[in-house]
Amino acid sequence: MEKFITHTGLVVPLDIANVDTDQIIPKQFLQKTERVGFGVHLFHDSRYLDHSGKEPNPEFILNKPEYQGTSILLARENFGCGSSREHAPWALEEFGFKAVIAPSFADIFYGNCINIGLLPIKLSEDEIEQLFNQAQDAQLNLTVDLANNNVSFINKSGDKVSFTFALDKFQKYCLEEGVDSIGWTLDKLDTIEAFEGKMPSWQ
Amino acid sequence: MTTNTAPQTLYEKLWQTHLVEEKNGETPLLYVDRHLIHEVTSPQAFANLRFHNRPVRHPERTIATMDHNISTRSIKIDAAGEGAANQLRALEKNCKDFGIELFGMGHKNQGIAHVMGPELGLTLPGTIIVCGDSHTATHGAFGALAFGIGTSEVEHVFATQTLRQTKAKTMKIEVKGHVGKGISAKDIILAIIGKTGSAGATGYVVEYCGEAIEALSMEERMTVCNMSIEFGAKAGLVAPDQTTFDYVEGKEYAPKGDVWQQALNDWKQLKSDDDAIFDSIITLEAKDIKAQVTWGTNPGQVTSIDSIVPSPDDFNDPIEKESCINALAYMDLVAGTKITDISVNKVFIGSCTNSRIEDLRAAASVVKDYSAKGQRVQSSIDAIVVPGSYRVKAQAESEGLDKIFSDAGFEWRLPGCSMCLGMNDDVLEEGDRCASTSNRNFEGRQGRGSRTHLVSPEMAAAAAIAGHFVDLNH
């Protein structure tokens, strides 16, 4: 996993609540045995007018010229609900997103993002509203500073605004160091084996 | 520091007994007893194991099945289409190479992971069960902590038989009293989700309790727990009781003899202490629960059969109001329409929510009543019945349920996830409106531009014959 230190990028405001993983990556694109090839199908049903994905829907926000090159997705509550498919964060990451900002995330999606190094950032409803106002009116470039747990931007009045976000300490460490979490756990095999030795026979 | 004397919820007990290590600055490490895998969310995990030259640490704790993208018309792997066949063959090879037991196409134990696990006794109380599928919460019906995981976590379980998890908050949902005649487990869980909203339990593990839950059979409890994820819960739990023990005893993979006695002694301790503190408590009166039908595009957008399609004006919350406007547009519904006036052209009876033998019996019983009056599936409607596993299929056929369905115009299919998510060719067309016993009514879930109404097996069966939703109690 790549290390996440800081990132500055263009924010795209996706003004929809309860975006589920079926919307992020529909089921017909899950039939792969590799981990690549999902980005092109991200938000397929909204992003393309046709089934084969040849005709971009000009109304969909990711297709608008002013948001090309975006790397930070701004969304509404309960983002990533539904299926556990990790293909959803894979598709977001492959499209070019480094971070997703929302007031709340579905639990499995949130964990999946952390595990692949796509940073999910929870902010308050009020902060999210401010970001939508900024990003919908003009191009919003945002800096994510993981070490300091904050995001910052220059608002319309030219002032620097900064919001802090919470992140589990170990998850933060894994993101910052690009830790192979399986290798980390395998270093504790003695502890796991000791646990197994004490388990009841039926378990 | 937690002491053993502090009152604990069932979730906390399961957490404590599976805690391998809790260290300052690290996410707690939990032991995983049972890992269920399928063709769609496992291949990349196996590929990474190969890349790192790591074995599956306990292959005997993992069981594989083929369910998500298989054909329900043929047991041939190639009948599923090229992409699916490729994944299915990859699963065969991966299971062979890593020593994992696989219930492949046509195997007597093959079935949807969450139907297969319980019926074989792979699902046991007091265990942690994971699967790369969000409906893993189903197994919580046994008092097991069961939840869906992503592919990176599948790989972590393969390599270590553990997972890192942050502790969830606890929610108690008590359903008091008894439900009325003809009210199913599906109606109970949809009514709960209607009350909490589709993200009402995000960050929580939910424990269902109360007389109405205790009165449910194991299969009904599975239906309830199955949809825990549909209101955001990490997992759903029902404390194991005699109903649970009677169900598990004698199952193929269940403990036997002295080990069974030991298990039983341990399992009897698996309940929340009387004075355990939950972070949130929700109470419903069972007698108020009516048959449910979803009208929108998330499972929280649900109402009762004797009601009407709501109006955006019924919602104060601006996001819910907006969601209602969008849902009505997508579902092509007009506010104020009676639910019983909504017509369907497709019916799907199946999925890990409602494809067990009791579900099929309940649906068949409704079909039988209509058949006695000379009524059958309307000619304008395609209705399919997809049993959850080969065992369910065999049982249903031994009871003649397949014949009741077929004679009435339903198609009797082979087991699989089928139209719940439409990864195979059981897909709705644009504009189709489906009465479905599955668990998600998301936009495009069953096919791009298709419309899903979630209902119980009884309601789906009646809709197939009447052509619209029917209040079976009137």
XYZ file of C-alpha atoms in Angstrom:
677
model
C 0.000 0.000 0.000
C 1.245 3.489 -0.903
C 1.943 5.883 1.951
C -0.527 8.702 2.478
C 1.149 11.877 3.761
C -0.537 14.964 2.342
C -2.585 15.485 -0.758
C -3.879 18.574 -2.507
C -6.502 18.173 -5.170
C -9.651 19.377 -6.849
C -12.915 18.553 -5.066
C -15.926 17.225 -6.960
C -19.237 17.713 -5.103
C -21.560 14.716 -5.494
C -24.733 16.070 -3.945
C -26.531 12.785 -3.274
C -27.215 11.044 0.056
C -27.095 7.277 0.588
C -24.844 6.545 -2.391
C -24.669 2.750 -2.321
C -21.921 0.495 -3.615
C -24.225 -0.766 -6.400
C -24.208 2.796 -7.734
C -20.468 3.158 -7.257
C -19.773 -0.030 -9.206
C -22.700 -2.043 -10.618
C -22.645 -5.823 -10.329
C -21.931 -6.583 -13.979
C -18.421 -5.215 -13.493
C -17.551 -7.448 -10.554
C -16.730 -10.475 -12.697
C -12.988 -10.034 -12.627
C -10.270 -11.985 -10.929
C -7.802 -9.091 -11.111
C -7.743 -5.901 -9.081
C -7.652 -3.565 -12.046
C -10.180 -2.405 -14.604
C -12.816 -0.951 -12.284
C -12.178 2.805 -12.576
C -13.684 3.067 -16.046
C -16.943 1.644 -14.672
C -17.134 3.934 -11.627
C -20.719 5.271 -11.233
C -21.520 3.556 -14.543
C -25.303 3.986 -14.591
C -25.080 7.714 -13.831
C -21.929 8.375 -15.789
C -22.961 6.812 -19.103
C -26.163 7.083 -21.087
C -25.778 3.646 -22.661
C -25.240 0.156 -21.253
C -21.846 -0.286 -22.870
C -20.351 2.859 -21.361
C -19.512 4.614 -24.615
C -21.728 7.696 -24.279
C -20.872 9.888 -21.292
C -23.838 11.544 -19.595
C -22.989 15.275 -19.829
C -25.244 16.021 -16.843
C -23.297 13.805 -14.456
C -20.903 15.768 -12.323
C -17.821 13.648 -12.987
C -18.247 14.351 -16.707
C -18.372 18.142 -16.364
C -15.309 19.905 -17.759
C -14.728 21.963 -14.624
C -14.202 18.850 -12.497
C -11.788 16.989 -14.742
C -8.693 15.923 -12.870
C -10.540 15.734 -9.555
C -8.966 13.634 -6.810
C -11.218 14.354 -3.815
C -14.845 13.249 -3.728
C -17.243 15.241 -1.571
C -20.447 13.379 -0.776
C -23.477 13.348 1.483
C -24.474 11.102 4.388
C -24.241 7.311 4.509
C -21.826 7.120 1.600
C -20.916 3.581 0.508
C -23.898 1.793 2.013
C -24.980 -1.654 0.880
C -22.786 -4.425 -0.435
C -19.344 -5.180 1.029
C -17.702 -5.152 -2.408
C -14.203 -3.728 -2.120
C -14.517 -3.161 -5.850
C -16.228 0.135 -4.914
C -13.144 1.697 -3.290
C -10.971 0.045 -5.955
C -13.011 1.830 -8.635
C -12.787 5.173 -6.805
C -9.039 4.776 -6.333
C -8.423 3.733 -9.934
C -10.450 6.679 -11.192
C -7.988 8.898 -9.345
C -9.563 9.661 -5.997
C -7.217 9.882 -3.007
C -9.842 10.843 -0.442
C -13.620 10.798 0.043
C -15.235 13.337 2.351
C -18.716 12.809 3.778
C -20.656 13.409 6.999
C -21.010 9.633 7.460
C -19.950 6.395 5.815
C -21.264 2.849 5.898
C -19.008 0.784 8.185
C -17.789 -1.873 5.744
C -17.055 0.668 3.014
C -15.114 2.831 5.475
C -12.924 -0.110 6.504
C -12.391 -1.173 2.905
C -11.161 2.335 2.024
C -8.665 2.342 4.896
C -7.394 -1.069 3.840
C -6.491 0.120 0.353
C -5.165 3.557 1.303
C -8.112 5.615 0.065
C -8.701 8.095 2.886
C -12.318 8.385 4.120
C -12.762 11.697 5.949
C -15.731 12.310 8.219
C -16.635 15.954 8.810
C -19.610 17.566 10.501
C -22.789 18.362 8.544
C -21.979 22.052 8.842
C -18.437 21.647 7.523
C -19.715 19.482 4.680
C -22.239 22.190 3.824
C -19.461 24.783 3.671
C -17.437 22.558 1.365
C -20.441 22.019 -0.934
C -20.986 25.779 -1.092
C -17.376 26.331 -2.057
C -17.092 23.453 -4.519
C -20.384 24.114 -6.280
C -19.698 27.797 -6.876
C -16.085 27.651 -7.948
C -13.225 25.233 -8.205
C -12.236 24.129 -4.738
C -8.722 22.886 -4.158
C -8.360 21.189 -0.835
C -5.310 20.029 1.071
C -5.536 16.896 3.185
C -2.885 16.748 5.883
C -3.008 13.321 7.461
C -0.266 13.969 10.016
C -2.302 16.819 11.490
C -5.734 15.251 10.888
C -7.029 18.232 8.965
C -8.246 19.485 5.612
C -7.749 23.088 4.578
C -8.702 25.417 1.753
C -8.904 29.085 0.866
C -12.509 30.256 1.018
C -14.256 32.764 -1.262
C -13.173 35.620 0.985
C -9.559 34.581 0.622
C -9.223 33.236 4.162
C -7.665 29.907 5.003
C -10.203 27.560 6.557
C -9.239 24.334 8.259
C -11.359 21.436 9.552
C -10.024 18.615 11.683
C -11.150 15.019 11.362
C -10.848 11.991 13.625
C -9.102 8.792 12.614
C -8.307 5.631 14.559
C -4.658 5.814 15.664
C -3.605 2.479 14.226
C -5.429 3.069 10.951
C -3.655 6.386 10.672
C -0.311 4.750 11.328
C -1.007 2.105 8.645
C -1.942 4.795 6.111
C 1.057 6.996 6.898
C 3.547 4.155 6.808
C 1.873 2.105 4.066
C 1.911 -0.832 6.506
C 1.277 -4.353 5.239
C -1.322 -5.106 7.888
C -1.179 -8.855 7.245
C 2.570 -8.891 7.765
C 2.000 -6.908 10.969
C -0.445 -9.508 12.265
C 1.726 -12.435 11.153
C 4.436 -11.059 13.428
C 2.071 -11.936 16.272
C 1.637 -15.594 15.392
C 2.795 -16.663 18.868
C -0.025 -14.672 20.454
C -2.576 -16.084 18.005
C -1.362 -19.636 18.604
C -1.533 -19.151 22.359
C -5.123 -17.958 21.945
C -5.962 -20.995 19.830
C -4.512 -23.260 22.515
C -7.097 -21.993 24.995
C -10.147 -22.216 22.772
C -12.894 -24.710 23.713
C -12.952 -27.847 21.573
C -16.293 -27.061 19.918
C -15.145 -23.664 18.617
C -10.145 -2.037 31.987
C -12.985 -4.501 31.569
C -13.656 -6.850 34.449
C -15.570 -10.078 34.237
C -18.092 -8.918 36.796
C -19.356 -5.860 34.905
C -22.694 -6.574 33.199
C -22.160 -7.279 29.521
C -24.239 -7.338 26.387
C -24.132 -10.445 24.207
C -21.944 -8.548 21.743
C -19.452 -7.695 24.476
C -19.312 -11.345 25.543
C -18.616 -12.461 21.984
C -16.002 -9.720 21.670
C -14.233 -10.718 24.896
C -14.116 -14.422 24.061
C -12.543 -13.673 20.656
C -10.111 -10.979 21.662
C -6.647 -12.220 20.706
C -4.888 -8.992 21.544
C -5.817 -5.489 22.562
C -2.800 -3.248 22.668
C -2.493 0.476 23.085
C -2.210 2.156 19.691
C -3.380 -0.864 17.722
C -6.842 -1.829 16.526
C -7.963 -4.891 18.550
C -7.313 -8.281 16.984
C -10.214 -10.770 16.971
C -10.192 -14.481 16.226
C -12.339 -15.689 13.324
C -13.863 -19.147 13.777
C -15.553 -19.583 10.431
C -14.893 -18.015 7.047
C -17.317 -18.473 4.172
C -16.139 -17.548 0.700
C -17.614 -17.349 -2.793
C -16.406 -16.664 -6.307
C -16.833 -12.881 -6.499
C -14.986 -11.403 -3.517
C -12.201 -13.970 -3.083
C -10.044 -14.120 -6.264
C -7.999 -10.983 -5.572
C -7.376 -12.173 -1.994
C -6.009 -15.494 -3.261
C -3.900 -13.658 -5.846
C -2.302 -11.566 -3.104
C -1.591 -14.653 -0.997
C 0.256 -16.114 -3.974
C 2.115 -12.864 -4.537
C 3.370 -12.872 -0.937
C 3.834 -16.638 -0.925
C 1.545 -17.001 2.090
C -0.585 -20.077 2.863
C -4.157 -20.114 4.140
C -3.422 -20.557 7.835
C -6.434 -22.706 8.693
C -8.007 -23.983 5.473
C -10.379 -26.179 7.505
C -12.016 -23.060 8.941
C -12.917 -21.785 5.488
C -15.712 -23.205 3.335
C -16.362 -22.156 -0.244
C -19.543 -22.153 -2.264
C -20.566 -20.904 -5.690
C -23.573 -18.631 -5.423
C -23.340 -15.052 -6.697
C -23.083 -15.304 -10.445
C -24.083 -18.865 -11.287
C -26.859 -19.694 -13.726
C -30.178 -20.787 -12.217
C -31.062 -22.644 -15.436
C -28.101 -24.999 -15.726
C -25.455 -26.509 -13.461
C -22.839 -26.000 -16.166
C -20.213 -23.442 -15.210
C -20.180 -22.033 -18.730
C -23.921 -21.342 -18.596
C -23.095 -18.401 -16.335
C -21.296 -16.469 -19.068
C -17.614 -15.936 -19.707
C -16.737 -13.571 -16.859
C -18.630 -15.599 -14.293
C -17.222 -18.904 -15.563
C -13.745 -17.453 -15.258
C -14.398 -16.533 -11.616
C -15.972 -19.910 -10.860
C -12.992 -21.767 -12.330
C -10.635 -19.506 -10.413
C -12.477 -20.470 -7.218
C -12.096 -24.164 -8.056
C -8.376 -23.768 -8.620
C -7.855 -21.578 -5.573
C -9.696 -23.990 -3.288
C -7.699 -26.917 -4.668
C -4.351 -25.120 -4.355
C -5.008 -23.850 -0.834
C -6.801 -26.932 0.522
C -10.249 -25.409 1.034
C -13.458 -27.433 0.868
C -15.665 -26.238 -1.989
C -19.319 -26.912 -2.693
C -19.215 -26.436 -6.438
C -21.864 -26.617 -9.136
C -24.518 -29.208 -8.348
C -22.864 -30.406 -5.106
C -25.519 -31.493 -2.622
C -24.282 -28.862 -0.149
C -24.040 -26.013 -2.647
C -26.137 -22.972 -1.902
C -26.132 -19.301 -1.075
C -23.441 -18.936 1.616
C -25.940 -17.698 4.200
C -28.391 -20.504 3.517
C -25.748 -23.223 3.251
C -23.790 -22.354 6.439
C -26.699 -22.632 8.866
C -28.287 -25.715 7.320
C -25.007 -27.639 7.519
C -24.229 -26.668 11.099
C -21.239 -24.581 9.992
C -22.923 -21.671 11.736
C -22.600 -22.087 15.496
C -23.582 -19.906 18.445
C -20.739 -18.104 20.168
C -18.514 -17.938 17.103
C -17.252 -15.180 14.860
C -18.258 -15.759 11.255
C -17.160 -13.590 8.338
C -17.724 -13.620 4.608
C -17.025 -11.226 1.773
C -20.707 -10.395 1.609
C -22.690 -7.852 3.585
C -25.544 -10.247 4.343
C -23.267 -12.313 6.566
C -25.241 -10.708 9.400
C -27.734 -13.550 8.739
C -25.699 -15.896 10.956
C -26.235 -13.572 13.922
C -29.580 -15.362 14.306
C -27.578 -18.059 16.140
C -25.913 -15.698 18.570
C -22.781 -15.635 16.430
C -21.021 -12.366 15.712
C -21.248 -12.383 11.924
C -20.437 -9.588 9.530
C -19.482 -8.820 5.957
C -15.907 -7.972 5.039
C -14.023 -6.613 2.048
C -11.510 -8.532 -0.031
C -8.467 -7.140 1.834
C -10.012 -8.535 5.004
C -10.745 -11.855 3.292
C -7.016 -12.030 2.612
C -6.227 -11.093 6.234
C -8.446 -13.914 7.491
C -6.905 -16.381 5.047
C -3.390 -15.527 6.191
C -3.959 -15.088 9.919
C -7.429 -16.433 10.914
C -7.933 -13.081 12.639
C -9.265 -9.611 11.846
C -8.655 -6.155 13.237
C -11.889 -4.546 14.315
C -12.854 -1.409 16.154
C -15.528 -1.988 18.757
C -19.045 -1.106 17.682
C -21.702 0.590 19.779
C -24.593 -1.552 20.989
C -28.264 -1.213 20.134
C -31.136 -3.221 21.569
C -34.228 -3.584 19.432
C -37.080 -5.035 21.393
C -40.209 -6.208 19.611
C -42.813 -6.558 22.352
C -45.790 -8.867 22.304
C -46.864 -10.992 19.370
C -47.377 -10.204 15.706
C -50.785 -10.610 14.145
C -51.847 -13.411 11.851
C -50.009 -13.562 8.561
C -47.203 -11.209 9.609
C -43.841 -12.606 8.611
C -40.264 -12.085 9.797
C -39.713 -9.987 6.664
C -42.479 -7.643 7.767
C -40.867 -7.344 11.219
C -37.455 -6.393 9.860
C -38.852 -4.033 7.222
C -40.945 -2.344 9.907
C -37.808 -1.980 12.053
C -35.871 -0.434 9.150
C -38.824 1.841 8.401
C -38.613 3.088 11.957
C -34.828 3.555 12.143
C -34.179 4.701 8.583
C -31.667 3.084 6.239
C -28.621 4.267 8.210
C -30.165 4.195 11.683
C -27.752 1.604 13.057
C -24.504 2.630 11.355
C -21.712 2.045 13.859
C -23.812 -0.370 15.940
C -24.186 -4.065 16.522
C -27.878 -4.705 17.021
C -29.416 -7.276 19.336
C -33.014 -8.219 18.536
C -35.069 -9.351 21.485
C -38.558 -9.395 22.925
C -41.386 -11.907 22.766
C -41.970 -11.488 19.040
C -38.327 -12.342 18.297
C -38.195 -15.245 20.761
C -41.285 -16.693 19.094
C -39.563 -16.846 15.696
C -38.140 -20.030 14.193
C -34.437 -20.093 13.306
C -35.195 -19.437 9.655
C -37.344 -16.449 10.575
C -34.608 -15.113 12.854
C -32.207 -15.431 9.915
C -34.505 -13.276 7.792
C -34.494 -10.614 10.506
C -30.720 -10.659 11.070
C -30.039 -10.834 7.316
C -31.290 -7.310 6.791
C -29.339 -5.748 9.684
C -26.953 -4.247 7.150
C -29.911 -2.543 5.443
C -30.116 -0.068 8.283
C -26.375 0.164 8.593
C -25.706 -2.266 11.452
C -22.348 -4.015 11.561
C -24.112 -7.163 12.706
C -27.416 -8.365 14.107
C -27.754 -10.803 16.979
C -30.400 -12.964 18.578
C -29.440 -14.665 21.844
C -29.384 -18.438 21.359
C -32.085 -20.431 23.131
C -33.670 -23.872 22.949
C -34.991 -23.060 19.439
C -31.377 -22.479 18.367
C -29.970 -25.580 20.047
C -32.706 -27.793 18.604
C -31.961 -26.451 15.129
C -28.190 -26.951 15.333
C -28.175 -30.380 16.999
C -27.364 -33.202 14.621
C -26.421 -30.985 11.676
C -23.577 -32.349 9.548
C -20.819 -30.035 10.805
C -22.228 -29.405 14.299
C -20.338 -30.745 17.340
C -21.331 -34.238 18.481
C -21.250 -36.256 21.713
C -19.272 -34.826 24.633
C -18.181 -31.837 22.567
C -21.848 -31.028 21.913
C -22.539 -31.069 25.670
C -19.597 -28.774 26.306
C -20.800 -26.454 23.542
C -24.323 -26.421 24.933
C -23.061 -25.483 28.389
C -21.086 -22.583 26.924
C -23.872 -21.446 24.608
C -26.381 -21.215 27.443
C -24.317 -18.330 28.855
C -24.696 -16.378 25.631
C -27.168 -13.667 26.492
C -26.994 -10.063 27.515
C -26.899 -9.666 31.291
C -30.117 -8.246 32.723
C -28.478 -4.976 33.694
C -26.235 -4.674 30.631
C -26.149 -1.167 29.214
C -26.887 -0.568 25.529
C -25.887 2.647 23.783
C -29.298 2.822 22.155
C -32.668 1.124 22.668
C -35.539 0.951 20.202
C -38.882 -0.596 21.010
C -41.668 -1.737 18.704
C -45.056 -3.189 19.511
C -45.472 -6.363 17.477
C -49.232 -5.952 17.219
C -48.758 -2.694 15.277
C -46.666 -4.351 12.543
C -48.529 -4.875 9.287
C -47.419 -6.486 6.031
C -44.733 -4.242 4.503
C -43.923 -3.077 0.969
C -41.039 -0.764 0.040
C -42.034 2.102 -2.227
C -38.625 3.784 -2.660
C -34.999 3.098 -3.458
C -33.637 2.190 -0.046
C -35.093 -0.345 2.396
C -36.030 2.403 4.857
C -38.516 3.749 2.313
C -41.180 1.285 3.306
C -44.816 1.366 4.348
C -47.629 -1.017 5.180
C -49.818 -2.745 2.627
C -52.961 -0.838 3.683
C -51.215 2.499 3.207
C -50.390 4.871 0.346
C -47.221 6.031 -1.414
C -45.998 8.958 0.705
C -45.490 12.508 -0.479
C -42.246 14.490 -0.114
C -44.292 16.806 2.126
C -44.557 13.979 4.662
C -40.853 14.406 5.462
C -39.413 17.247 7.514
C -35.767 16.326 7.083
C -34.531 18.002 3.870
C -32.419 14.996 2.850
C -35.320 12.577 3.362
C -37.591 14.926 1.423
C -35.108 15.066 -1.445
C -34.653 11.267 -1.309
C -38.439 10.858 -1.532
C -38.649 13.121 -4.602
C -35.845 11.175 -6.310
C -37.279 7.809 -5.313
C -40.787 8.604 -6.600
C -39.287 9.732 -9.917
C -37.129 6.623 -10.245
C -39.929 4.289 -9.131
C -42.443 6.065 -11.376
C -44.900 6.361 -8.502
C -47.328 9.123 -7.648
C -47.738 10.185 -4.031
C -51.090 9.103 -2.652
C -51.346 5.926 -4.750
C -52.681 3.009 -2.723
C -49.989 0.351 -2.294
C -52.536 -2.263 -3.361
C -52.957 -0.383 -6.669
C -49.298 -0.864 -7.632
C -48.988 -3.443 -10.415
C -45.900 -5.545 -11.074
C -44.681 -7.454 -14.122
C -41.911 -9.489 -12.476
C -41.780 -11.541 -9.296
C -38.704 -12.950 -7.611
C -38.937 -15.366 -4.700
C -35.444 -16.149 -3.461
C -32.221 -14.613 -2.023
C -30.397 -15.125 1.283
C -33.237 -13.226 2.937
C -36.134 -15.439 1.863
C -35.203 -18.662 0.052
C -35.297 -21.207 2.860
C -37.797 -24.028 3.100
C -40.161 -22.131 5.403
C -40.172 -19.198 2.956
C -41.040 -21.499 0.083
C -43.728 -23.228 2.148
C -45.256 -19.859 3.030
C -45.286 -18.725 -0.595
C -46.588 -22.081 -1.815
C -49.399 -21.962 0.706
C -50.611 -18.655 -0.768
C -50.267 -20.044 -4.295
C -52.250 -23.118 -3.300
C -55.135 -20.986 -2.017
C -55.283 -19.086 -5.309
C -54.940 -22.307 -7.316
C -57.922 -23.748 -5.463
C -59.919 -20.827 -6.854
C -58.593 -21.515 -10.335
C -56.192 -18.557 -10.334
C -52.608 -18.679 -11.542
C -49.708 -16.321 -12.377
C -50.958 -13.600 -14.720
C -49.834 -14.068 -18.301
C -48.192 -10.632 -18.292
C -45.978 -11.567 -15.345
C -42.716 -13.489 -15.193
C -42.378 -15.104 -11.794
C -39.411 -17.175 -10.660
C -38.780 -19.185 -7.519
C -35.121 -19.757 -6.684
C -34.422 -22.018 -3.709
C -31.478 -20.955 -1.545
C -29.569 -24.210 -1.749
C -29.652 -27.726 -3.176
C -30.802 -28.988 0.207
C -33.705 -26.538 0.213
C -34.495 -27.506 -3.367
C -34.511 -31.225 -2.537
C -36.688 -30.665 0.535
C -39.132 -28.484 -1.390
C -39.386 -31.061 -4.158
C -39.964 -33.854 -1.649
C -42.907 -31.828 -0.322
C -44.238 -31.144 -3.825
C -43.759 -27.376 -3.516
C -42.060 -27.204 -6.909
C -45.191 -28.641 -8.459
C -47.464 -26.166 -6.696
C -45.350 -23.330 -8.091
C -44.937 -24.785 -11.588
C -48.611 -25.680 -11.951
C -49.511 -22.102 -11.049
C -47.154 -20.631 -13.652
C -44.016 -19.904 -11.623
C -40.636 -20.999 -12.965
C -38.856 -23.350 -10.564
C -35.124 -22.655 -10.819
C -31.803 -23.963 -9.557
C -30.283 -22.445 -6.385
C -28.223 -19.241 -6.400
C -28.262 -15.543 -5.536
C -30.002 -14.921 -8.844
C -32.113 -11.809 -9.287
C -31.330 -10.378 -5.858
C -28.331 -8.734 -7.462
C -28.616 -9.909 -11.051
C -24.986 -10.901 -11.570
C -26.167 -13.779 -13.740
C -28.769 -13.505 -16.495
C -31.672 -13.183 -14.039
C -31.834 -9.448 -14.602
C -34.748 -7.065 -14.833
C -35.202 -4.930 -17.923
C -35.435 -1.148 -17.841
C -38.887 -0.162 -16.575
C -39.688 -3.565 -15.082
C -41.433 -3.485 -11.728
C -40.664 -6.414 -9.467
C -42.137 -7.791 -6.264
C -38.997 -9.231 -4.743
C -38.300 -11.150 -1.546
C -34.688 -9.954 -1.611
C -33.069 -7.295 0.547
C -32.178 -4.247 -1.573
C -34.326 -1.925 -3.617
C -31.428 0.301 -4.685
C -31.600 2.016 -8.076
C -30.446 -0.442 -10.724
C -29.801 -3.234 -8.224
C -31.808 -5.849 -10.145
C -31.086 -4.283 -13.540
C -30.493 -0.774 -14.849
C -33.664 1.298 -14.726
C -35.627 -1.488 -13.013
C -37.881 -0.972 -9.994
C -37.860 -3.192 -6.942
C -40.457 -3.540 -4.201
C -39.240 -5.584 -1.239
C -41.860 -7.852 0.282
C -42.317 -11.166 2.098
C -42.611 -14.474 0.185
C -46.369 -14.531 0.827
C -46.790 -11.026 -0.586
C -44.627 -11.798 -3.623
C -46.612 -14.951 -4.390
C -49.910 -13.075 -4.126
C -48.655 -10.238 -6.352
C -47.667 -12.729 -9.050
C -51.213 -14.030 -9.240
C -53.239 -10.880 -8.519
C -50.940 -8.720 -10.678
C -50.660 -6.130 -7.927
C -49.909 -6.021 -4.205
C -52.573 -7.635 -2.091
C -53.515 -7.200 1.550
C -53.753 -10.887 2.383
C -55.433 -10.151 5.697
C -58.391 -8.460 4.019
